[in-house]
Amino acid sequence: MSLFFSEQMECFHCHGGYLMSDAARSATTVFDELTFHNNGLYNLDGYGAYPETDQGLIEQTGSAADMGRFRAPSLRNIAVTGPYMHDGSLATLDDVLSHYAKGGEGGPYQSLFVKGFELGDDERRQLLAFLESLTDEGLLTDPRFGPPE
Ligand code: HEC
């Protein structure tokens, strides 16, 4: 949890709040703005291009700066919702950590919060354990939230 909320890894800037997503609103929300981020998943041409199948917010605004910008998804129950990212291009949470550790693919539109970091084996295990702890087995297996009988 300390790693997740550290200025070194920056995860909490985009995945903060009660849903682990800054796209969620509550009475304590300070800034009333829609948040979208480019987390550096693609940089196909060196100028930040995303695959044409889904380029994020730019498809709505037509503004170049919105290339590859998406809402930060909630990390609740994240251990059971793979594969990850809007196109499922990262298979495991370990792949997600490798993506952020290397600092994304770069490009002019990538968020400055995705800047890369060193992650030792123990730290990687600890960060994965924290992400896995966000999964609520009790809720997931509660028949009241399952398919109707
Ligand atoms: C600049 C904002 C930002 C930062 C910093 C950030 N993320 Fe993300 N994260 C996003 C966005 C946006 C997506 C969705 C991208 C997409 O769908 O292509 C995402 C996706 C994810 C996903 C996949 C979610 C899913 O349901 O597919 C995981 C897991 C994740 N981030 C974990 C982390 C961790 C761990 C860190 C810190 C090392 C981190 N993020 C840092 C914005 C951020």
Short mmCIF file of C-alpha atoms and ligand atoms in Angstrom, two decimals:
data_model
loop_
_atom_site.label_atom_id
_atom_site.label_comp_id
_atom_site.label_asym_id
_atom_site.label_seq_id
_atom_site.Cartn_x
_atom_site.Cartn_y
_atom_site.Cartn_z
CA MET A 1 0.00 0.00 0.00
CA SER A 2 2.86 2.39 0.76
CA LEU A 3 4.36 1.66 -2.66
CA PHE A 4 1.02 2.26 -4.40
CA PHE A 5 0.59 5.60 -2.62
CA SER A 6 4.24 6.68 -3.06
CA GLU A 7 5.43 9.65 -5.09
CA GLN A 8 7.89 7.23 -6.66
CA MET A 9 5.20 5.04 -8.29
CA GLU A 10 2.40 7.60 -8.58
CA CYS A 11 -0.41 5.01 -8.94
CA PHE A 12 -2.67 6.86 -6.51
CA HIS A 13 -2.76 10.04 -8.61
CA CYS A 14 -5.00 8.33 -11.14
CA HIS A 15 -6.25 5.35 -9.11
CA GLY A 16 -7.12 7.17 -5.87
CA GLY A 17 -10.35 7.49 -3.94
CA TYR A 18 -12.85 4.94 -2.71
CA LEU A 19 -13.06 3.10 -6.07
CA MET A 20 -9.33 3.38 -6.73
CA SER A 21 -10.18 5.58 -9.72
CA ASP A 22 -10.08 9.36 -9.98
CA ALA A 23 -13.02 9.10 -12.38
CA ALA A 24 -15.31 8.40 -9.40
CA ARG A 25 -17.23 11.26 -7.75
CA SER A 26 -18.14 11.74 -4.10
CA ALA A 27 -19.02 14.52 -1.67
CA THR A 28 -15.28 14.96 -0.99
CA THR A 29 -14.31 15.44 -4.65
CA VAL A 30 -12.25 18.65 -4.81
CA PHE A 31 -11.98 19.37 -8.53
CA ASP A 32 -15.13 19.14 -10.63
CA GLU A 33 -13.54 17.96 -13.86
CA LEU A 34 -13.65 14.88 -16.06
CA THR A 35 -10.32 13.11 -15.80
CA PHE A 36 -8.74 11.18 -18.65
CA HIS A 37 -5.13 10.03 -18.79
CA ASN A 38 -2.69 8.66 -21.33
CA ASN A 39 -0.83 5.95 -19.43
CA GLY A 40 1.60 5.25 -22.26
CA LEU A 41 0.17 1.97 -23.51
CA TYR A 42 1.08 2.77 -27.13
CA ASN A 43 3.40 5.02 -29.09
CA LEU A 44 3.26 3.45 -32.53
CA ASP A 45 4.88 6.18 -34.61
CA GLY A 46 7.07 8.00 -32.09
CA TYR A 47 4.42 10.74 -31.98
CA GLY A 48 2.17 8.94 -29.50
CA ALA A 49 -0.23 7.22 -31.93
CA TYR A 50 -2.60 4.53 -30.59
CA PRO A 51 -4.00 1.73 -32.83
CA GLU A 52 -6.88 2.99 -34.98
CA THR A 53 -9.28 0.51 -33.39
CA ASP A 54 -9.50 2.63 -30.21
CA GLN A 55 -7.65 5.89 -29.61
CA GLY A 56 -9.55 7.08 -26.55
CA LEU A 57 -10.89 10.58 -25.90
CA ILE A 58 -9.55 11.99 -29.18
CA GLU A 59 -12.37 10.12 -30.94
CA GLN A 60 -14.84 12.43 -29.16
CA THR A 61 -12.93 15.71 -29.18
CA GLY A 62 -10.74 15.55 -32.30
CA SER A 63 -8.02 17.24 -30.24
CA ALA A 64 -4.51 15.77 -30.71
CA ALA A 65 -3.71 16.12 -27.01
CA ASP A 66 -6.49 13.61 -26.25
CA MET A 67 -4.76 10.77 -28.14
CA GLY A 68 -4.72 7.67 -25.93
CA ARG A 69 -6.52 9.32 -23.03
CA PHE A 70 -8.86 7.00 -21.13
CA ARG A 71 -10.64 7.01 -17.77
CA ALA A 72 -8.57 5.33 -15.06
CA PRO A 73 -10.52 2.13 -14.34
CA SER A 74 -11.42 1.13 -10.80
CA LEU A 75 -8.94 -1.32 -9.29
CA ARG A 76 -11.56 -2.99 -7.10
CA ASN A 77 -11.64 -6.76 -7.78
CA ILE A 78 -8.74 -6.19 -10.16
CA ALA A 79 -7.29 -9.69 -9.61
CA VAL A 80 -10.26 -11.27 -11.43
CA THR A 81 -10.85 -8.78 -14.28
CA GLY A 82 -7.91 -9.50 -16.59
CA PRO A 83 -6.80 -9.22 -19.32
CA TYR A 84 -6.03 -5.56 -18.64
CA MET A 85 -6.34 -2.15 -20.34
CA HIS A 86 -9.11 -1.10 -22.75
CA ASP A 87 -8.02 -3.66 -25.35
CA GLY A 88 -6.91 -6.44 -23.01
CA SER A 89 -3.35 -6.17 -24.34
CA LEU A 90 -1.69 -6.84 -20.97
CA ALA A 91 -2.46 -10.39 -19.79
CA THR A 92 -1.52 -10.25 -16.11
CA LEU A 93 -1.05 -7.80 -13.24
CA ASP A 94 2.65 -8.61 -13.44
CA ASP A 95 2.62 -7.38 -17.07
CA VAL A 96 0.85 -4.20 -15.88
CA LEU A 97 3.62 -3.56 -13.32
CA SER A 98 6.29 -4.13 -15.98
CA HIS A 99 4.51 -1.61 -18.22
CA TYR A 100 4.51 1.10 -15.54
CA ALA A 101 8.02 0.20 -14.27
CA LYS A 102 9.55 0.79 -17.70
CA GLY A 103 7.74 4.13 -17.87
CA GLY A 104 5.25 3.26 -20.63
CA GLU A 105 5.96 3.58 -24.35
CA GLY A 106 6.54 7.34 -24.13
CA GLY A 107 5.41 9.91 -26.66
CA PRO A 108 4.23 13.51 -26.36
CA TYR A 109 0.83 12.78 -24.80
CA GLN A 110 1.86 10.35 -22.06
CA SER A 111 1.06 11.57 -18.54
CA LEU A 112 4.04 12.88 -16.55
CA PHE A 113 2.91 10.61 -13.70
CA VAL A 114 3.97 7.58 -15.79
CA LYS A 115 7.70 8.07 -15.47
CA GLY A 116 9.07 4.60 -14.64
CA PHE A 117 10.64 3.24 -11.47
CA GLU A 118 12.92 0.51 -10.17
CA LEU A 119 11.02 -2.39 -8.64
CA GLY A 120 12.92 -5.05 -6.68
CA ASP A 121 11.58 -8.62 -6.51
CA ASP A 122 10.27 -8.14 -2.96
CA GLU A 123 8.61 -4.82 -3.84
CA ARG A 124 6.99 -6.37 -6.92
CA ARG A 125 5.57 -9.17 -4.75
CA GLN A 126 4.34 -6.64 -2.19
CA LEU A 127 2.68 -4.37 -4.76
CA LEU A 128 1.00 -7.39 -6.39
CA ALA A 129 -0.20 -8.54 -2.96
CA PHE A 130 -1.73 -5.10 -2.37
CA LEU A 131 -3.50 -5.14 -5.75
CA GLU A 132 -4.79 -8.65 -5.05
CA SER A 133 -6.05 -7.50 -1.62
CA LEU A 134 -8.47 -5.15 -3.42
CA THR A 135 -10.47 -8.22 -4.46
CA ASP A 136 -13.52 -8.93 -2.32
CA GLU A 137 -14.15 -12.69 -2.50
CA GLY A 138 -17.11 -12.36 -0.14
CA LEU A 139 -18.91 -10.02 -2.52
CA LEU A 140 -17.93 -11.97 -5.63
CA THR A 141 -19.34 -15.24 -4.28
CA ASP A 142 -22.41 -13.78 -2.53
CA PRO A 143 -25.44 -15.44 -4.19
CA ARG A 144 -27.44 -12.22 -3.68
CA PHE A 145 -25.28 -10.64 -6.41
CA GLY A 146 -25.13 -13.74 -8.63
CA PRO A 147 -27.34 -14.71 -11.57
CA PRO A 148 -31.06 -15.12 -10.73
CA GLU A 149 -32.05 -18.68 -9.81
C1 HEC B 1 -1.50 8.91 -15.35
C2 HEC B 1 -2.51 8.16 -14.68
C3 HEC B 1 -2.19 6.76 -14.22
C4 HEC B 1 -1.18 6.35 -13.37
C5 HEC B 1 -0.09 7.19 -12.74
C6 HEC B 1 -1.36 4.94 -13.20
N1 HEC B 1 -2.44 4.50 -13.92
FE1 HEC B 1 -3.11 2.61 -14.03
N2 HEC B 1 -4.40 3.17 -15.52
C7 HEC B 1 -4.61 4.46 -15.97
C8 HEC B 1 -5.49 4.42 -17.11
C9 HEC B 1 -5.99 5.63 -17.90
C10 HEC B 1 -5.78 3.07 -17.35
C11 HEC B 1 -6.64 2.50 -18.49
C12 HEC B 1 -5.82 2.52 -19.78
C13 HEC B 1 -6.48 1.79 -20.92
O1 HEC B 1 -7.58 1.25 -20.75
O2 HEC B 1 -5.88 1.72 -21.97
C14 HEC B 1 -5.09 2.31 -16.32
C15 HEC B 1 -5.15 0.94 -16.17
C16 HEC B 1 -4.61 0.23 -15.11
C17 HEC B 1 -4.86 -1.16 -14.83
C18 HEC B 1 -5.75 -2.07 -15.67
C19 HEC B 1 -7.20 -1.90 -15.25
C20 HEC B 1 -8.15 -2.71 -16.07
O3 HEC B 1 -9.27 -2.97 -15.57
O4 HEC B 1 -7.84 -3.10 -17.21
C21 HEC B 1 -4.17 -1.49 -13.70
C22 HEC B 1 -4.14 -2.84 -12.99
C23 HEC B 1 -3.46 -0.29 -13.27
N3 HEC B 1 -3.75 0.72 -14.16
C24 HEC B 1 -2.64 -0.23 -12.17
C25 HEC B 1 -1.80 0.86 -11.92
C26 HEC B 1 -0.67 0.82 -11.01
C27 HEC B 1 -0.29 -0.36 -10.13
C28 HEC B 1 -0.06 2.05 -11.09
C29 HEC B 1 1.19 2.52 -10.42
C30 HEC B 1 2.37 1.76 -10.71
C31 HEC B 1 -0.83 2.83 -12.06
N4 HEC B 1 -1.85 2.08 -12.54
C32 HEC B 1 -0.54 4.14 -12.42
C33 HEC B 1 -4.06 5.58 -15.42
C34 HEC B 1 -2.96 5.58 -14.57
#
